[in-house]
Amino acid sequence: MTDKLNVNPLENEAIHIFREVASQFERPVLLFSGGKDSITLVRLAQKAFHPAKIPFPLMHIDTGHNFPETIEFRDRLVEELGVELIVRNVQDSIDEGKVVEESGRYSSRNILQTTTLLDAIEEFKFDACIGGARRDEEKARAKERIFSVRDDFGQWDEKNQRPELFDMLNGEIEIGQNVRVFPISNWTELDVWSYIEAEDLEIPSIYFAHKRDTFVRDGLIWTSSEHVYKDDEEIVDNRWVRFRTVGDMSCTAAVLSKATTISEVVAEIRDSKISERGARIDDKRSEAAMEKRKQQGYF
Amino acid sequence: MQVLKIATAGSVDDGKSTLIGKLLYDTNSLTEDKIEAIEKSSKSKGYDYLDFSLATDGLVAEREQGITIDVAHIYFSTATKSYIIADTPGHVEYTRNMVTGASTSQASIILIDARHGVIEQTYRHFFINNLLRVKDIIVTINKMDLVDYDEEQYNTIKKDFMALAAKSDYDEQNITFIPISALKGDNVVEKTDAMPWYNGQTVLEHLELLDTEDIYTRGKLRFPVQNVIRPKTDGFHDFRAYAGKVYGEDIAVGDNIIVLPSMKKSTVKNIHFYDKQFASAPHGSSISIELENDINVSRGDMIVKENELPTIDKDLTATVTWMDSKALIAGNMYVLQHGINKVLAKVVKVNHTIETDFSGVESEATSLEMNDIASVTFKLNKPIFGDMFKENRANGAFILLDKNNNNTSGVGFIE
C-alpha cells in the first residue's frame, strides 16, 4: 500500500474510455468474439468498474463456423464473470431469408454477420457497441475514431467524422444512431499480446501451436473442416500451426508455429515478418475490403 | 512502458509520407505483406521509388485523389519506446486536422522543403503547435539532396524559423532543427555522410531521447469524477468510490481535498487501481478513490486539493478554433464539453480573430468560418471548473458541440 501506481498509458486510456461509455450511454454492449482483443477488452472493463461487475452485457454474433475451442472458452469466461451473454446467430438470419449463404471456393459467413449484428442492435436498442478493433490492424481502421458514430442503417461515413480532441469523447447521438466504441484503438498487436502475458489472461487454445488438419491455398494455410470449401486436389496435411486472429474457420488462415506458451507467442510476434491481418482471407478480397465492410456496418 | 505521441503536418508534396514511411521501413516496422502492397502500388503508378503514402492513406477516396483526407494513426516501436504518429493532412480542413493531431501529442514534426524555405504553411503549423502548447518541435528541413546538401541554405531556413519563434510566447518549448532527405534516408534513422557539417542527431535518435511525459503532466491536481462505483454486493455493501483520471500533480492518500461545486471538504482515504491499493497515483492514471467523509459526489464534480482551486465561473473567454462548415455566429447557443462536464454556452461576443502568421493582426468579426481562430466570450448556464490553458493543458480546453446535429464543431482554450 506504500507504492506509487505505475501507469501503463494504453491501459489507463482504455479504462477512461470504458467509464465514459458507462456514463454517456443508456444501453452499451461489449461485442465479444472470444478472440484475444475482446478478451483484453473484458479485462479492461473489469478494471474500470472493480469491485462492481461490468455494467453491460456481452454479445457474440455467432456465425456457426467458429472454432469449437472459442465457443467453449467463451462460455467458461462468461460464467466466471457473472455477466449476461447475448448470442445472435447468423444461421437464424439465413433461415429468415435476410441473407443468402455464399457458395464456392472462397465462401464465408464473414460478411453475413453484419446483418445479424445490425438486427441485434435494433432488437436490444443498443446505443453503444464496444469493439476490439485497433488502428494498426488495417488501413481503413487507422482512420477510425474512438467514438465512431453510425447512422440508422449502421453505416460509417468515413469522410465526415467528428474530430476527437484531447481525451474528450463526444457521445451525443440522435435516436436510431449508435456509436461504435474502440477502447484499444491505439494498441498494436504486440501491445495486446504483452498485456495478455502481463495480466496472465486465459485465451482459447487455438492461439497456441497444435497439430491440425490443414491444406495450402494461395500461400495461406486453411483449416480442413466441413465449414470450409475444399477442392479434391487440395491435399490435407497434419501440421503444427496456431492462429494469430480468431475469425471463422473459413476466413482465418493459420501460421506454422511451435509456440506453445504466451512468452513464445510474444517472441514470435516480435519477429514476425507478416502482419496479423496478412492471414485474414476476408481482407484479401480487395484493397478496400475492410473499408467497404465498415461502411455497411461491420465491426 | 513508454509511449510517445507525435503529430506531423505539412503541405502537399513536402515529403511527409516519405518521411513516415522511411521511419517505419528503417525500424523494420513494415511487415513483408505491407511492403509488397506498397511495391505493387508504386509500380502500378509508374514510380521508380516506393510510394509510402499507401501506408498512411487508408481510404479509397484518398488513394484515388492521391491526397490525405483525414488524420491517420501510425504505429511503430523501438526497443525503448512505442510511437504513435498522428499524420494530419494539410489542405481543406487543415486547421481542424492539425489541432486534432496536436491535441494528443507531446512532440510535433514540422516539415520544410529546403528549396522553398519557411512558407505560410510553416507559420500556421508552428502557430497551432504553440497554441496547443506542444512541448517538443522537430523542424526537419527536407529534400536537402535537391539543394546539394547546402549548409548555407539550411542556416538561412533555420534563421528564418528562429525569427518566427522569437514572436512566440511559449518559452519552455524545445525547438530542434535536422537537415534530412526523407527519400534518400539521410538523417532519418541513419546518419548521412552527405552533410559532414551537421553534427546533430538523426530524427529517430532525437525521438528516442525525448521525454514521454504525458501532455497532462503540467499543472495542479484535477480529478474529474466520471462514475460513482457502488457494487452493492456481499463484502462491498458500503463501498463507494469515485472513478476518474488524474490530471496534473499526483494524488495521494491523506491529501486534503475539496469537491466542486459543493465545496465540501474531505481527505483521500484509499486509492484503488483494480484489485490493488496504492499510496499515490500520478497523472494519467485511471483510478478510483474513497474519501474519509460520507459526502455527496456525482459525475461531473471535480476533486481538487484544498488550496488549489480552479476558476469557477459562468463567464468565459477563450481562444476558439472553429472546425465546422456551419459557421459560429454571435448569439448562438452550443453545448460546451469541458473534460467530461457538459454545460450550455451562449456566444456573447466574438472579440476578434487571430492570424496564424504571428503578425498579431486582430480583425473584428461576428462569426467564425471553418479554420478560423478567434477570441470568443461565452455565458454559461452553469459554471465550469477551468484553468488557463497556458497553465494547465489538461483542464484548460473544451469542445463545442452543435446542438442540432451533435457535431464537434469547435475547440476552445481558456484565456
XYZ file of C-alpha atoms in Angstrom:
714
model
C 0.000 0.000 0.000
C 3.025 2.273 0.196
C 3.620 2.099 -3.525
C 3.028 4.699 -6.148
C 0.935 3.371 -9.003
C 2.924 2.598 -12.139
C 0.955 3.692 -15.186
C 0.574 1.860 -18.478
C -0.726 4.731 -20.655
C -2.645 2.498 -23.063
C -4.380 0.620 -20.273
C -5.364 3.801 -18.470
C -6.656 5.392 -21.664
C -8.865 2.339 -22.270
C -10.243 2.391 -18.718
C -11.084 6.073 -19.142
C -12.986 5.229 -22.344
C -14.929 2.399 -20.678
C -16.015 4.715 -17.893
C -17.214 7.313 -20.395
C -19.246 4.655 -22.197
C -20.933 3.585 -18.966
C -21.920 7.180 -18.205
C -22.717 8.613 -21.609
C -24.893 5.780 -22.933
C -28.027 4.037 -21.749
C -27.550 0.632 -23.371
C -23.960 -0.261 -24.108
C -22.872 -3.734 -25.121
C -19.469 -5.310 -25.469
C -19.059 -7.191 -28.756
C -17.296 -10.378 -27.789
C -15.796 -12.755 -30.321
C -13.734 -14.898 -27.996
C -10.606 -13.540 -29.639
C -7.599 -12.005 -27.885
C -8.739 -8.407 -28.449
C -12.153 -8.923 -26.920
C -10.599 -10.889 -24.047
C -8.376 -7.876 -23.429
C -11.443 -5.629 -23.501
C -13.132 -7.744 -20.858
C -10.151 -7.396 -18.507
C -10.050 -3.634 -19.066
C -13.785 -3.392 -18.332
C -13.244 -5.342 -15.120
C -10.551 -2.881 -14.113
C -12.713 0.122 -14.957
C -15.538 -0.826 -12.597
C -13.971 -3.057 -9.955
C -15.239 -4.127 -7.434
C -18.575 -3.685 -9.199
C -19.456 -6.045 -12.038
C -19.116 -4.985 -15.665
C -22.250 -2.825 -16.093
C -23.228 -4.061 -19.554
C -23.793 -7.404 -21.308
C -21.503 -9.138 -23.771
C -22.806 -10.059 -27.197
C -21.453 -12.650 -29.594
C -22.520 -12.740 -33.221
C -22.113 -16.452 -33.866
C -21.572 -17.448 -37.470
C -21.815 -21.125 -36.645
C -18.405 -21.515 -38.256
C -16.364 -20.633 -35.219
C -13.641 -22.868 -33.921
C -15.295 -25.013 -31.204
C -12.409 -24.125 -28.871
C -13.501 -20.469 -28.999
C -17.095 -21.215 -28.049
C -16.050 -23.418 -25.105
C -13.772 -20.671 -23.915
C -16.485 -18.005 -24.287
C -18.996 -19.893 -22.174
C -16.493 -20.571 -19.430
C -15.369 -16.913 -19.225
C -18.935 -15.581 -19.065
C -19.754 -17.935 -16.240
C -16.702 -16.794 -14.273
C -17.535 -13.126 -14.776
C -21.203 -13.483 -13.910
C -22.229 -11.178 -16.759
C -25.026 -11.624 -19.239
C -24.118 -13.106 -22.644
C -26.336 -12.471 -25.636
C -25.788 -14.730 -28.646
C -27.301 -14.000 -32.020
C -26.822 -16.486 -34.838
C -26.043 -15.869 -38.480
C -27.862 -19.153 -39.152
C -31.110 -17.507 -37.988
C -30.576 -14.602 -40.405
C -30.077 -17.181 -43.177
C -33.167 -19.159 -42.135
C -35.242 -15.980 -42.057
C -34.150 -15.256 -45.609
C -32.417 -11.976 -44.701
C -29.067 -13.059 -46.059
C -28.001 -15.719 -48.519
C -25.178 -18.093 -47.836
C -22.198 -17.662 -50.151
C -21.048 -20.620 -52.170
C -17.852 -21.702 -53.855
C -14.163 -21.791 -53.101
C -13.949 -18.609 -51.018
C -17.377 -18.739 -49.413
C -17.540 -17.403 -45.885
C -20.108 -16.118 -43.455
C -17.937 -13.159 -42.554
C -19.941 -10.529 -44.448
C -23.253 -12.048 -43.378
C -22.507 -11.198 -39.753
C -23.202 -7.521 -40.428
C -26.934 -8.114 -40.925
C -27.193 -10.210 -37.772
C -25.275 -7.560 -35.842
C -27.420 -4.658 -37.069
C -30.611 -6.610 -36.308
C -29.380 -7.325 -32.788
C -28.505 -3.666 -32.232
C -32.056 -2.759 -33.222
C -33.622 -5.575 -31.195
C -31.906 -4.525 -27.967
C -31.796 -0.795 -28.772
C -28.067 -0.717 -28.087
C -26.680 2.809 -28.340
C -23.005 1.932 -27.882
C -21.252 -1.192 -29.165
C -17.774 -1.683 -27.764
C -15.372 -3.485 -30.065
C -11.754 -4.574 -30.058
C -10.718 -3.109 -33.416
C -7.289 -1.469 -33.459
C -5.965 1.219 -35.775
C -2.751 -0.672 -36.515
C -4.647 -3.666 -37.894
C -5.717 -2.305 -41.211
C -5.552 0.939 -43.174
C -9.268 1.793 -43.042
C -9.272 1.122 -39.312
C -6.382 3.584 -38.969
C -8.921 6.304 -39.711
C -11.375 5.272 -37.024
C -12.411 7.417 -34.122
C -12.606 6.077 -30.577
C -16.300 7.053 -30.542
C -17.402 6.328 -34.101
C -20.948 7.345 -34.996
C -23.136 5.042 -37.134
C -26.359 6.190 -38.741
C -29.769 4.475 -38.573
C -28.559 1.990 -41.166
C -25.435 1.168 -39.167
C -23.296 2.864 -41.786
C -19.933 4.540 -41.344
C -19.456 7.887 -43.065
C -15.676 7.813 -43.208
C -15.260 11.211 -44.831
C -17.390 13.045 -42.319
C -16.152 12.029 -38.901
C -16.166 14.109 -35.744
C -12.745 15.346 -34.714
C -11.558 13.908 -31.385
C -9.509 16.311 -29.304
C -7.505 15.623 -26.175
C -9.329 12.833 -24.349
C -12.768 14.422 -24.639
C -15.277 11.981 -26.077
C -18.451 13.251 -27.693
C -21.105 10.550 -27.429
C -24.104 12.715 -28.336
C -26.310 10.949 -30.879
C -29.811 11.046 -32.332
C -32.319 8.293 -31.642
C -31.628 5.423 -34.037
C -27.941 6.206 -34.327
C -25.381 4.264 -32.379
C -21.739 4.642 -31.540
C -19.066 2.034 -32.075
C -16.503 2.382 -29.333
C -12.902 1.221 -29.701
C -11.075 1.416 -26.351
C -7.910 -0.271 -27.649
C -7.674 1.849 -30.808
C -4.105 2.828 -30.010
C -2.804 -0.635 -29.152
C -0.720 -2.709 -31.517
C -0.889 -6.471 -31.846
C 2.254 -6.713 -29.754
C 0.757 -4.436 -27.071
C -2.215 -6.807 -26.797
C -0.027 -9.888 -26.505
C 2.251 -8.235 -23.972
C -0.805 -7.284 -21.944
C -2.195 -10.815 -22.062
C 1.178 -12.043 -20.854
C 1.473 -9.431 -18.086
C -2.096 -9.988 -16.877
C -1.809 -13.748 -17.244
C -5.096 -13.870 -19.165
C -6.511 -17.142 -20.352
C -7.045 -17.373 -24.120
C -8.517 -20.028 -26.427
C -6.176 -22.915 -27.146
C -6.092 -22.271 -30.909
C -3.739 -19.321 -30.289
C -1.085 -21.844 -29.277
C 0.675 -24.290 -31.525
C -1.186 -27.540 -32.051
C -1.442 -30.219 -34.716
C -4.279 -29.691 -37.149
C -5.507 -30.963 -40.488
C -4.829 -28.174 -42.939
C -4.299 -27.529 -46.621
C -2.471 -24.797 -48.520
C -4.226 -22.423 -50.900
C -2.894 -19.135 -52.293
C 0.090 -19.402 -49.974
C -2.133 -19.472 -46.888
C -2.803 -22.354 -44.539
C -6.513 -23.230 -44.382
C -8.267 -25.360 -41.818
C -9.795 -28.553 -43.134
C -13.375 -28.599 -41.869
C -16.915 -29.237 -43.019
C -17.380 -25.416 -42.999
C -14.518 -24.759 -45.394
C -14.828 -25.429 -49.110
C -12.048 -27.624 -50.451
C -11.223 -28.996 -53.893
C -10.339 -32.638 -54.237
C -6.873 -31.650 -55.495
C -6.154 -29.706 -52.309
C -4.194 -32.048 -50.115
C -4.735 -32.169 -46.394
C -1.739 -32.483 -44.134
C -1.438 -32.618 -40.383
C 0.705 -29.582 -39.465
C 1.959 -27.750 -36.377
C 0.058 -24.462 -36.543
C -1.501 -21.735 -34.485
C -3.815 -18.798 -35.214
C -2.988 -15.124 -34.836
C -6.587 -13.948 -35.019
C -9.786 -15.765 -34.248
C -12.317 -15.346 -37.009
C -14.320 -18.029 -38.714
C -12.604 -21.172 -39.906
C -13.483 -20.047 -43.415
C -11.729 -16.682 -43.217
C -8.847 -17.190 -40.808
C -5.660 -18.771 -42.009
C -3.212 -20.472 -39.668
C 0.515 -19.869 -39.379
C 3.132 -22.563 -38.959
C 4.301 -22.402 -35.380
C 5.738 -24.347 -32.489
C 4.915 -21.637 -29.918
C 3.048 -23.309 -27.073
C 3.371 -20.661 -24.346
C 2.463 -16.987 -24.171
C 6.089 -15.912 -23.995
C 6.915 -17.981 -27.070
C 3.960 -16.429 -28.886
C 5.089 -12.919 -27.916
C 8.615 -13.682 -29.156
C 7.201 -14.984 -32.414
C 5.038 -11.881 -32.972
C 8.016 -9.656 -32.262
C 9.994 -11.323 -35.059
C 7.119 -11.801 -37.456
C 7.540 -10.584 -40.995
C 3.833 -10.797 -41.822
C 1.131 -8.587 -40.360
C -1.663 -10.102 -38.335
C -4.327 -9.476 -40.942
C -1.999 -10.922 -43.585
C -3.622 -14.202 -42.577
C -7.165 -12.866 -42.893
C -8.714 -14.186 -46.057
C -11.607 -11.728 -45.684
C -9.237 -8.755 -46.082
C -7.689 -10.145 -49.234
C -10.807 -9.767 -51.337
C -9.725 -6.307 -52.463
C -7.558 -3.382 -51.377
C -10.629 -1.722 -49.864
C -12.288 -4.852 -48.450
C -12.321 -3.556 -44.881
C -13.456 -0.035 -45.746
C -16.385 -1.404 -47.758
C -17.475 -3.738 -44.970
C -17.163 -0.973 -42.382
C -19.351 1.377 -44.414
C -22.042 -1.288 -44.321
C -21.907 -1.639 -40.573
C -19.288 -4.331 -39.994
C -17.438 -4.491 -36.672
C 6.199 1.213 -20.970
C 6.857 4.469 -22.780
C 4.515 5.861 -25.416
C 5.409 8.984 -27.391
C 2.690 10.631 -29.448
C 3.881 12.738 -32.347
C 1.927 14.956 -34.737
C 3.103 15.633 -38.256
C 1.653 18.100 -40.694
C 2.714 19.756 -43.849
C 1.626 20.782 -47.274
C 1.212 18.549 -50.303
C 4.484 17.164 -51.696
C 6.662 18.148 -48.790
C 7.634 14.513 -48.300
C 5.692 13.782 -45.149
C 4.553 10.326 -46.219
C 8.055 9.542 -47.373
C 9.495 10.551 -44.003
C 6.988 8.455 -42.082
C 7.463 5.563 -44.480
C 11.222 5.760 -44.069
C 10.889 5.750 -40.275
C 8.698 2.655 -40.480
C 10.901 0.932 -43.044
C 14.197 1.571 -41.301
C 12.868 0.476 -37.922
C 11.619 -2.796 -39.507
C 8.053 -1.831 -38.647
C 6.633 -2.669 -42.047
C 5.833 -6.311 -42.453
C 6.529 -8.137 -45.707
C 2.913 -8.160 -46.829
C 2.678 -4.386 -46.339
C 5.932 -3.738 -48.199
C 4.689 -5.972 -51.011
C 1.473 -3.979 -51.226
C 3.461 -0.732 -51.352
C 5.803 -2.076 -54.041
C 2.866 -3.266 -56.103
C 1.027 0.019 -55.864
C 4.154 2.130 -56.544
C 4.898 0.082 -59.622
C 1.359 0.381 -60.952
C 1.621 4.151 -60.618
C 4.857 4.081 -62.566
C 7.088 5.365 -59.760
C 10.708 4.284 -59.563
C 10.714 4.647 -55.777
C 8.495 3.291 -53.013
C 5.371 5.387 -52.507
C 4.854 5.172 -48.766
C 1.649 7.187 -48.843
C -0.112 3.855 -49.243
C 0.885 3.065 -45.695
C -0.904 6.176 -44.455
C -3.738 6.896 -46.888
C -6.271 4.286 -45.832
C -9.430 5.405 -47.588
C -10.378 4.680 -51.175
C -11.050 8.362 -51.850
C -7.591 9.238 -50.560
C -5.858 6.786 -52.840
C -7.973 7.850 -55.796
C -7.209 11.505 -55.325
C -3.674 10.997 -54.054
C -4.385 13.120 -51.006
C -4.810 12.523 -47.308
C -8.295 13.481 -46.130
C -8.346 12.501 -42.524
C -5.994 12.107 -39.600
C -4.362 8.671 -39.755
C -2.644 6.995 -36.846
C 0.562 5.125 -37.487
C 2.337 2.898 -35.010
C 5.892 1.745 -34.689
C 8.170 0.826 -31.886
C 11.823 0.540 -30.976
C 13.456 -1.223 -28.067
C 12.924 1.872 -25.907
C 9.576 3.308 -26.950
C 6.258 2.862 -28.668
C 5.457 5.656 -31.099
C 2.072 6.857 -32.268
C 2.167 9.287 -35.174
C -0.928 11.356 -35.883
C -0.468 12.154 -39.552
C -2.550 15.223 -40.288
C -3.251 16.372 -43.818
C -2.664 19.964 -44.734
C -5.430 21.027 -47.087
C -9.147 21.991 -46.794
C -9.655 21.094 -43.164
C -6.037 21.824 -42.314
C -6.511 23.682 -39.056
C -9.069 21.224 -37.769
C -6.799 18.286 -38.546
C -3.648 19.887 -37.176
C -5.351 20.917 -33.959
C -6.778 17.436 -33.556
C -3.405 15.779 -34.090
C -1.538 18.198 -31.863
C -4.081 17.897 -29.037
C -2.862 14.443 -28.085
C 0.815 14.846 -28.968
C 3.858 15.567 -26.861
C 6.002 16.286 -29.903
C 5.467 17.611 -33.385
C 7.411 17.283 -36.622
C 7.299 20.296 -38.920
C 8.486 19.658 -42.462
C 10.101 22.370 -44.541
C 11.080 21.889 -48.176
C 14.723 23.001 -48.366
C 14.079 24.547 -51.788
C 11.208 26.732 -50.579
C 12.188 27.540 -47.020
C 9.765 28.934 -44.447
C 6.363 29.442 -46.080
C 2.898 30.438 -44.862
C 2.046 26.827 -44.083
C 5.057 26.672 -41.754
C 3.747 29.718 -39.871
C 0.378 28.115 -39.403
C 1.736 24.803 -38.310
C 4.091 26.361 -35.791
C 1.362 28.694 -34.541
C -1.003 25.805 -33.886
C 1.699 23.871 -32.065
C 2.205 26.905 -29.857
C -1.495 27.431 -29.323
C -1.723 23.808 -28.166
C 1.442 24.013 -26.095
C 3.211 21.113 -27.803
C 6.473 20.851 -25.907
C 8.930 19.461 -28.455
C 9.108 20.736 -32.013
C 11.318 18.989 -34.537
C 11.853 21.109 -37.621
C 13.010 18.758 -40.370
C 14.444 20.575 -43.355
C 13.716 18.032 -46.060
C 14.892 17.463 -49.628
C 18.432 18.590 -48.748
C 19.591 16.407 -51.666
C 17.841 18.813 -54.029
C 19.865 21.795 -52.764
C 23.188 19.925 -52.912
C 23.182 19.463 -49.146
C 23.988 23.151 -48.862
C 24.784 24.232 -45.310
C 24.057 27.851 -46.071
C 20.537 27.087 -47.266
C 19.965 25.122 -44.054
C 21.256 28.009 -41.945
C 19.058 30.534 -43.729
C 15.944 28.455 -43.116
C 16.938 27.917 -39.514
C 17.422 31.660 -39.050
C 14.048 32.437 -40.643
C 12.351 29.940 -38.388
C 14.060 31.280 -35.265
C 12.815 34.765 -36.185
C 9.332 33.302 -36.133
C 9.944 31.511 -32.853
C 11.058 34.786 -31.282
C 7.470 36.008 -31.655
C 6.087 33.059 -29.731
C 5.170 33.467 -26.069
C 5.849 29.821 -25.282
C 9.323 29.934 -23.783
C 9.618 26.371 -22.486
C 9.228 24.920 -25.945
C 12.204 22.943 -27.314
C 12.930 23.504 -30.985
C 15.354 21.229 -32.833
C 16.485 21.518 -36.460
C 17.504 18.491 -38.512
C 18.567 18.597 -42.186
C 17.268 15.481 -43.935
C 16.430 13.818 -47.193
C 13.489 11.536 -46.474
C 13.721 9.978 -49.919
C 17.425 9.140 -49.594
C 17.122 8.348 -45.914
C 19.695 10.968 -44.889
C 19.496 11.671 -41.142
C 16.125 9.973 -40.748
C 17.257 6.854 -38.925
C 20.854 6.600 -40.100
C 23.374 9.409 -40.057
C 24.486 10.546 -43.508
C 27.931 11.270 -44.913
C 26.404 13.793 -47.278
C 26.290 16.566 -44.655
C 29.537 16.427 -42.682
C 28.824 19.965 -41.428
C 25.862 18.672 -39.369
C 26.853 17.103 -36.049
C 23.426 16.696 -34.502
C 21.116 13.729 -34.106
C 19.041 11.958 -36.710
C 15.263 12.219 -36.452
C 14.932 8.839 -34.757
C 17.896 9.432 -32.431
C 16.218 12.632 -31.317
C 12.815 10.997 -30.813
C 14.431 8.211 -28.787
C 15.737 10.741 -26.263
C 12.542 12.748 -25.869
C 10.672 12.722 -22.611
C 7.418 10.803 -22.984
C 5.698 12.656 -20.224
C 2.030 12.847 -20.877
C 0.571 16.128 -22.070
C -1.399 16.276 -18.855
C 1.618 16.463 -16.599
C 1.588 20.164 -16.142
C -0.469 21.934 -13.548
C -2.255 21.378 -10.302
C -4.151 18.209 -9.444
C -7.537 17.929 -11.134
C -9.688 14.827 -10.642
C -12.969 14.987 -12.577
C -15.347 12.300 -11.316
C -16.510 10.039 -14.147
C -18.548 7.469 -12.256
C -19.519 6.540 -8.730
C -18.699 2.909 -8.027
C -21.150 1.249 -5.659
C -21.090 -2.527 -6.096
C -23.817 -3.321 -3.527
C -22.595 -6.908 -3.407
C -21.664 -9.100 -0.477
C -18.439 -7.848 1.004
C -18.828 -4.403 -0.593
C -22.095 -3.240 0.951
C -20.987 0.210 1.965
C -18.268 0.611 -0.607
C -18.431 3.876 -2.502
C -15.558 5.051 -4.669
C -15.179 7.809 -7.239
C -13.710 6.793 -10.561
C -11.742 9.181 -12.727
C -8.448 10.049 -14.342
C -5.728 12.007 -12.566
C -4.583 15.196 -14.299
C -1.643 17.310 -13.147
C 0.217 16.503 -9.975
C -0.043 13.210 -8.060
C -2.949 12.399 -5.791
C -2.054 10.682 -2.504
C -3.756 9.037 0.435
C -4.111 11.682 3.152
C -4.460 14.603 0.730
C -6.893 17.224 1.946
C -9.330 17.767 -0.876
C -12.336 19.826 -1.758
C -15.235 18.744 -4.005
C -16.532 21.164 -6.626
C -19.098 22.612 -6.887
C -20.393 21.650 -3.404
C -17.149 22.940 -1.755
C -17.359 20.061 0.742
C -14.003 19.119 2.271
C -12.607 15.676 2.927
C -9.453 13.568 2.877
C -8.383 10.838 0.453
C -8.813 7.563 2.321
C -7.877 4.946 -0.267
C -6.656 4.847 -3.846
C -7.713 1.798 -5.871
C -6.488 0.508 -9.183
C -8.380 -2.680 -9.987
C -7.930 -5.033 -7.021
C -4.913 -3.273 -5.503
C -4.441 -0.208 -3.333
C -1.758 2.440 -3.693
C -0.359 5.269 -1.604
C -0.356 7.647 -4.551
C -1.173 7.818 -8.238
C 0.343 10.020 -10.947
C -1.169 11.947 -13.840
C -2.755 9.769 -16.482
C -3.853 7.044 -14.098
C -7.480 5.904 -14.239
C -8.121 5.098 -10.593
C -10.939 5.184 -8.101
C -10.711 6.868 -4.717
C -12.550 6.588 -1.419
C -12.970 9.633 0.793
C -12.945 9.777 4.597
C -16.291 11.552 4.846
C -19.634 10.456 3.545
C -20.332 13.386 1.262
C -22.374 13.646 -1.880
C -20.231 13.394 -5.022
C -21.543 12.675 -8.506
C -20.411 12.569 -12.128
C -19.177 15.910 -13.373
C -17.961 17.010 -9.955
C -14.267 17.786 -9.638
C -11.969 16.877 -6.768
C -9.001 19.219 -6.211
C -6.572 19.961 -3.406
C -7.833 22.307 -0.727
C -5.665 25.315 -1.586
C -5.565 24.863 -5.339
C -8.979 25.902 -6.604
C -9.527 26.425 -10.323
C -11.631 29.299 -11.638
C -15.316 28.633 -11.043
C -17.167 30.922 -13.381
C -20.141 31.294 -15.708
C -18.368 33.956 -17.772
C -15.697 32.572 -20.017
C -13.298 33.987 -22.605
C -11.336 31.579 -24.751
C -9.347 31.256 -27.950
C -11.588 29.201 -30.223
C -10.636 27.213 -33.311
C -13.680 26.575 -35.480
C -13.885 23.183 -37.185
C -17.328 23.078 -38.754
C -18.568 24.139 -42.199
C -21.554 25.682 -40.390
C -20.274 28.997 -39.015
C -20.172 30.024 -35.365
C -22.354 33.088 -35.022
C -22.538 35.512 -32.123
C -25.743 34.879 -30.176
C -25.791 31.127 -30.963
C -26.024 28.516 -28.249
C -23.752 25.470 -28.070
C -23.119 22.572 -25.723
C -19.738 23.163 -24.132
C -17.950 19.985 -23.047
C -15.135 20.667 -20.598
C -13.444 17.322 -19.966
C -16.427 15.149 -19.105
C -18.626 18.000 -17.955
C -21.312 19.490 -20.211
C -22.934 22.911 -19.909
C -24.818 25.229 -22.248
C -22.833 28.125 -23.679
C -24.139 31.206 -25.415
C -21.754 33.160 -27.626
C -21.852 36.679 -26.154
C -19.271 38.180 -28.483
C -16.588 37.326 -30.981
C -13.905 39.649 -29.665
C -11.513 39.477 -32.609
C -9.982 36.963 -34.998
C -6.368 35.864 -34.664
C -3.973 35.459 -37.591
C -1.757 32.381 -37.627
C 1.226 34.214 -39.117
C 2.390 35.769 -35.832
C 1.627 39.201 -37.292
C -0.528 39.956 -34.283
C -3.198 41.431 -36.563
C -6.626 41.298 -34.923
C -9.744 41.818 -37.003
C -13.318 42.443 -35.954
C -15.767 39.617 -36.618
C -19.238 38.455 -35.642
C -18.931 34.934 -36.969
C -16.291 32.241 -37.462
C -15.833 30.063 -40.527
C -14.055 26.723 -40.597
C -10.315 27.037 -39.761
C -10.783 30.498 -38.189
C -9.187 31.206 -34.835
C -10.636 33.918 -32.603
C -11.091 35.161 -29.084
C -14.686 34.495 -28.033
C -16.655 35.351 -24.888
C -19.346 32.950 -23.642
C -22.045 32.989 -20.992
C -22.618 29.568 -19.397
C -25.769 28.212 -17.756
C -23.654 26.528 -15.070
C -20.079 27.273 -14.020
C -17.201 25.090 -15.193
C -14.093 24.457 -13.107
C -11.417 25.612 -15.517
C -7.807 26.739 -15.614
C -5.979 28.884 -18.105
C -4.824 26.577 -20.882
C -1.316 28.000 -20.762
C -1.011 26.923 -17.140
C -2.925 23.682 -17.202
C -3.239 21.937 -20.520
C -5.450 19.219 -19.132
C -8.051 21.461 -17.570
C -7.903 24.461 -19.861
C -9.514 23.128 -23.026
C -13.087 22.394 -24.050
C -15.005 21.379 -27.161
C -18.154 22.959 -28.571
C -20.949 20.709 -29.800
C -23.624 21.732 -32.266
C -26.969 21.194 -30.554
C -28.727 20.393 -33.818
C -26.524 17.654 -35.228
C -24.233 16.836 -32.250
C -21.092 17.543 -34.286
C -17.881 18.517 -32.559
C -17.739 21.961 -34.108
C -15.053 23.831 -32.255
C -12.346 23.682 -29.632
C -11.554 26.349 -27.069
C -8.535 27.234 -24.957
C -9.352 29.190 -21.821
C -7.650 32.599 -21.721
